[in-house]
Amino acid sequence: MVINAMEKIMKDLFSEYEHKLQMKCTCESCKEDVLAMVLNKVQPKYVTNEEKVMYIKAGYVDKQEMTTLLVKLIECAKLVSDNPYCKTGKKAEVDQSSTV
Amino acid sequence: MVINAMEKIMKDLFSEYEHKLQMKCTCESCKEDVLAMVLNKVQPKYVTNEEKVMYIKAGYVDKQEMTTLLVKLIECAKLVSDNPYCKTGKKAEVDQSSTV
């Protein structure tokens, strides 16, 4: 079993800051789009068991590194929020453009 | 659900070339060490569903890109083979050094 410790780190960071990201749509599809996008922008940290995931996570106590990850998460949340790929998001866009 | 398509691509490449890599030890632990190591050296390709994984994999038909991945896999297989972290590998090393 190989696991990218960054998946856990990013998921936890996302849950912690989700309400502050002010995404227009927070459906499961949009949240997964944000996670996939941000995980493609950070260096993977693959390990071969769960304990090592926690070890890597503990290493992220350094404020600077966490801030860097948070900035990337905020960027990706904005990109997805501005260009929703999910049905709800698309419908809201159509409604908005038809009222203009 | 977010998935790194590179995990599937690398696992398939590893199974295809495993017998040509001439690793001293091919126990599960050593194979996972090779996978984790090589996945940390390639750009992740996270997607949000299984079909997209196949789509990404199909995009890797380009020989040059596959060759680049294979070279990285061979390098990581050599590193793990030369410095086994597993019990069997460690024991073989001890036996070898005691016969010198």
GROMACS .gro file of N, CA and C in nm, chain A residues 1-6 44-57, chain B residues 7 32-33 35-37 39-40:
model
   84
    1MET      N    1   0.087  -0.120   0.000
    1MET     CA    2   0.000   0.000   0.000
    1MET      C    3   0.090   0.124   0.000
    2VAL      N    4   0.070   0.210  -0.098
    2VAL     CA    5   0.143   0.337  -0.097
    2VAL      C    6   0.040   0.449  -0.078
    3ILE      N    7   0.072   0.546   0.002
    3ILE     CA    8  -0.020   0.655   0.034
    3ILE      C    9   0.053   0.788   0.021
    4ASN      N   10  -0.012   0.885  -0.041
    4ASN     CA   11   0.045   1.019  -0.049
    4ASN      C   12   0.002   1.095   0.077
    5ALA      N   13   0.095   1.117   0.168
    5ALA     CA   14   0.062   1.184   0.296
    5ALA      C   15  -0.001   1.320   0.270
    6MET      N   16   0.029   1.380   0.155
    6MET     CA   17  -0.026   1.514   0.127
    6MET      C   18  -0.178   1.510   0.112
   44PRO      N   19   0.434   1.558  -0.399
   44PRO     CA   20   0.377   1.443  -0.329
   44PRO      C   21   0.472   1.392  -0.221
   45LYS      N   22   0.416   1.327  -0.120
   45LYS     CA   23   0.497   1.268  -0.011
   45LYS      C   24   0.446   1.126   0.013
   46TYR      N   25   0.480   1.037  -0.080
   46TYR     CA   26   0.434   0.899  -0.069
   46TYR      C   27   0.509   0.824   0.041
   47VAL      N   28   0.433   0.747   0.118
   47VAL     CA   29   0.492   0.660   0.221
   47VAL      C   30   0.423   0.523   0.208
   48THR      N   31   0.473   0.427   0.285
   48THR     CA   32   0.422   0.290   0.266
   48THR      C   33   0.337   0.240   0.382
   49ASN      N   34   0.310   0.327   0.480
   49ASN     CA   35   0.209   0.286   0.581
   49ASN      C   36   0.152   0.408   0.652
   50GLU      N   37   0.038   0.387   0.720
   50GLU     CA   38  -0.040   0.496   0.781
   50GLU      C   39   0.041   0.573   0.886
   51GLU      N   40   0.121   0.496   0.966
   51GLU     CA   41   0.195   0.568   1.073
   51GLU      C   42   0.285   0.676   1.012
   52LYS      N   43   0.346   0.639   0.898
   52LYS     CA   44   0.439   0.736   0.837
   52LYS      C   45   0.363   0.861   0.791
   53VAL      N   46   0.232   0.844   0.759
   53VAL     CA   47   0.152   0.960   0.716
   53VAL      C   48   0.147   1.060   0.832
   54MET      N   49   0.123   1.008   0.953
   54MET     CA   50   0.113   1.097   1.069
   54MET      C   51   0.249   1.162   1.097
   55TYR      N   52   0.354   1.084   1.073
   55TYR     CA   53   0.492   1.135   1.096
   55TYR      C   54   0.517   1.254   1.004
   56ILE      N   55   0.476   1.240   0.875
   56ILE     CA   56   0.496   1.346   0.776
   56ILE      C   57   0.410   1.466   0.817
   57LYS      N   58   0.285   1.436   0.860
   57LYS     CA   59   0.194   1.545   0.898
   57LYS      C   60   0.252   1.624   1.016
  107GLU      N   61  -0.040   0.665  -0.990
  107GLU     CA   62  -0.025   0.540  -0.912
  107GLU      C   63  -0.054   0.421  -1.001
  132GLU      N   64   0.692  -0.188  -0.257
  132GLU     CA   65   0.621  -0.067  -0.214
  132GLU      C   66   0.719   0.049  -0.196
  133ASP      N   67   0.839   0.017  -0.146
  133ASP     CA   68   0.940   0.123  -0.132
  133ASP      C   69   0.976   0.182  -0.268
  135LEU      N   70   0.781   0.187  -0.537
  135LEU     CA   71   0.665   0.264  -0.586
  135LEU      C   72   0.656   0.400  -0.517
  136ALA      N   73   0.671   0.398  -0.384
  136ALA     CA   74   0.661   0.525  -0.308
  136ALA      C   75   0.770   0.621  -0.355
  137MET      N   76   0.891   0.568  -0.374
  137MET     CA   77   1.004   0.652  -0.413
  137MET      C   78   0.982   0.713  -0.552
  139LEU      N   79   0.698   0.750  -0.716
  139LEU     CA   80   0.581   0.840  -0.718
  139LEU      C   81   0.614   0.976  -0.659
  140ASN      N   82   0.717   0.981  -0.573
  140ASN     CA   83   0.762   1.111  -0.519
  140ASN      C   84   0.850   1.185  -0.620
   0.00000   0.00000   0.00000
